[in-house]
PDB file of C-alpha atoms in Angstrom:
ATOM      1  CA  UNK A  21     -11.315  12.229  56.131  1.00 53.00           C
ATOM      2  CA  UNK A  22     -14.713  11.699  55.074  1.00 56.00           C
ATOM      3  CA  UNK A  23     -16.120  12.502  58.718  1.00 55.00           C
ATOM      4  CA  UNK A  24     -14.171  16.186  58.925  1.00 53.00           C
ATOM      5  CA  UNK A  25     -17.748  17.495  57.936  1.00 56.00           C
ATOM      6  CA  UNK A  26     -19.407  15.962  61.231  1.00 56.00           C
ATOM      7  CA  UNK A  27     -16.968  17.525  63.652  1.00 51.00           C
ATOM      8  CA  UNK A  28     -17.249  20.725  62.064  1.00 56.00           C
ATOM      9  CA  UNK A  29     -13.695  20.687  60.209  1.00 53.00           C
ATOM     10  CA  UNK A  30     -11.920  19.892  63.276  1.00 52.00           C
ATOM     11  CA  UNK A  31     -11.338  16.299  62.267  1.00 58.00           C
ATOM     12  CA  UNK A  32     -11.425  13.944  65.126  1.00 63.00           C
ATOM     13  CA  UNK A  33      -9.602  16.108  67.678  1.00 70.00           C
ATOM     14  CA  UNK A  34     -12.467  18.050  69.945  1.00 71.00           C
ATOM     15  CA  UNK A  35      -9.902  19.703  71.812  1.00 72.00           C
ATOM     16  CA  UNK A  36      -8.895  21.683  68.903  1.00 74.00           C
ATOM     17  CA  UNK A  37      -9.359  25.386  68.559  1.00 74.00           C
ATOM     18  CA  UNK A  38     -12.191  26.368  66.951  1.00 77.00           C
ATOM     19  CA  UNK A  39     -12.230  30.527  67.758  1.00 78.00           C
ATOM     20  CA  UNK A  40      -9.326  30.743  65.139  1.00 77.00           C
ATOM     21  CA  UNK A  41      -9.552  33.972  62.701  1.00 78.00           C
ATOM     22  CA  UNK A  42     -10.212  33.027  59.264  1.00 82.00           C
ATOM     23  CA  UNK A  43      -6.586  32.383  57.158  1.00 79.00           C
ATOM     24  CA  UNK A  44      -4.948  31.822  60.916  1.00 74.00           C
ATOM     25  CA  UNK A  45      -3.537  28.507  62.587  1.00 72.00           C
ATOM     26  CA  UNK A  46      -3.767  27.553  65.929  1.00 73.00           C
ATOM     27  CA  UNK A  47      -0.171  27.311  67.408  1.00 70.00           C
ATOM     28  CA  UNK A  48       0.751  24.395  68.891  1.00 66.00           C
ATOM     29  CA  UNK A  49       4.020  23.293  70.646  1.00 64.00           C
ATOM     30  CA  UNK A  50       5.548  21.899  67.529  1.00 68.00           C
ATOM     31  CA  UNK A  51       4.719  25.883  65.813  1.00 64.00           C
ATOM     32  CA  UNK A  52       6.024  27.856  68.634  1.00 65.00           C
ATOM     33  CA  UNK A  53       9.160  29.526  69.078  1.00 66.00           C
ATOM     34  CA  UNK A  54       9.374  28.526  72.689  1.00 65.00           C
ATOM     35  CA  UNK A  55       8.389  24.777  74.182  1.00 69.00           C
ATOM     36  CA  UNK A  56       5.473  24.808  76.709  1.00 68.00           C
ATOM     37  CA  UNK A  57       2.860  27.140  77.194  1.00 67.00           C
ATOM     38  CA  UNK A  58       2.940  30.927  76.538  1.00 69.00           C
ATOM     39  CA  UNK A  59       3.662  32.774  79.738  1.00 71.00           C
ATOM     40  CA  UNK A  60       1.326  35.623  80.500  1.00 75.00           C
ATOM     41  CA  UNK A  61       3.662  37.702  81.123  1.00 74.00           C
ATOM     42  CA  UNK A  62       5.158  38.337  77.757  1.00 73.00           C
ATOM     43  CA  UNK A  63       8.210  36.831  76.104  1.00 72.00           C
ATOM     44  CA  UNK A  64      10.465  39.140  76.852  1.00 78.00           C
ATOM     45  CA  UNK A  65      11.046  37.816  80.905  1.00 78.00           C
ATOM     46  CA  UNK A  66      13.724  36.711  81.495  1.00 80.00           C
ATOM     47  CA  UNK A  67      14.324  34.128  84.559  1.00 79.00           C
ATOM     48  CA  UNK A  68      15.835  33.941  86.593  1.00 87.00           C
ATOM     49  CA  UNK A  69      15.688  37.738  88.097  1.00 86.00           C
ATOM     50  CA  UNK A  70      18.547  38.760  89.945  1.00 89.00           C
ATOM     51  CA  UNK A  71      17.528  39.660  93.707  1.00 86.00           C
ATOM     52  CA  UNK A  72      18.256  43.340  93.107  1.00 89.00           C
ATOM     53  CA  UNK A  73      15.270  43.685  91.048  1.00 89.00           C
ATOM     54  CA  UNK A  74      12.632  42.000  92.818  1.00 86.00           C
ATOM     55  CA  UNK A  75      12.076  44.217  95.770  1.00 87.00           C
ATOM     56  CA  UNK A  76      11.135  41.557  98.618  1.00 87.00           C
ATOM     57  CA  UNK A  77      12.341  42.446 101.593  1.00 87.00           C
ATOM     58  CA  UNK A  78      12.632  39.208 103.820  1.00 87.00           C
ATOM     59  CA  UNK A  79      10.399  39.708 106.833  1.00 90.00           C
ATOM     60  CA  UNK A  80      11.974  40.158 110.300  1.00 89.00           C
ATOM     61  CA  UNK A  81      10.767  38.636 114.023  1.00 89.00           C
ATOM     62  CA  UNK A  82      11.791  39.894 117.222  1.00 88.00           C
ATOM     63  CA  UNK A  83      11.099  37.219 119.431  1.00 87.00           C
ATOM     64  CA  UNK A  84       9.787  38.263 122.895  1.00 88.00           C
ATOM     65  CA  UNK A  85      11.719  37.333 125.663  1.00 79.00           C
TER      66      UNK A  85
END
């Protein structure tokens, strides 16, 4: 770990965070409640909806004749 200083505390892993608030961690997959990335839609979707609540209406074509 002598190189840490170099990278700017990040170790050797560039990809790593480094707009964390002091005293935070980054979450990673292995932290998280859930697997995968966090949905932008909040956690509290759940899938899948049932039809009813959707509101798409299947379009209709009356073919010309």
């Amino acid at each position: 770990m002598a190189n840490v200083e170099k990278h700017g505390g990040r170790a050797d892993n560039p990809a790593w965070p480094t707009n964390v608030p002091e005293g935070f961690h980054p979450v990673s997959e292995t932290l998280s409640r859930t697997v995968g990335a966090a949905s932008p839609y909040g956690d509290d979707l759940e899938l899948p909806i049932p039809p009813e609540k959707l509101g798409y209406v299947h379009p209709y074509t009356r073919i010309n004749r």
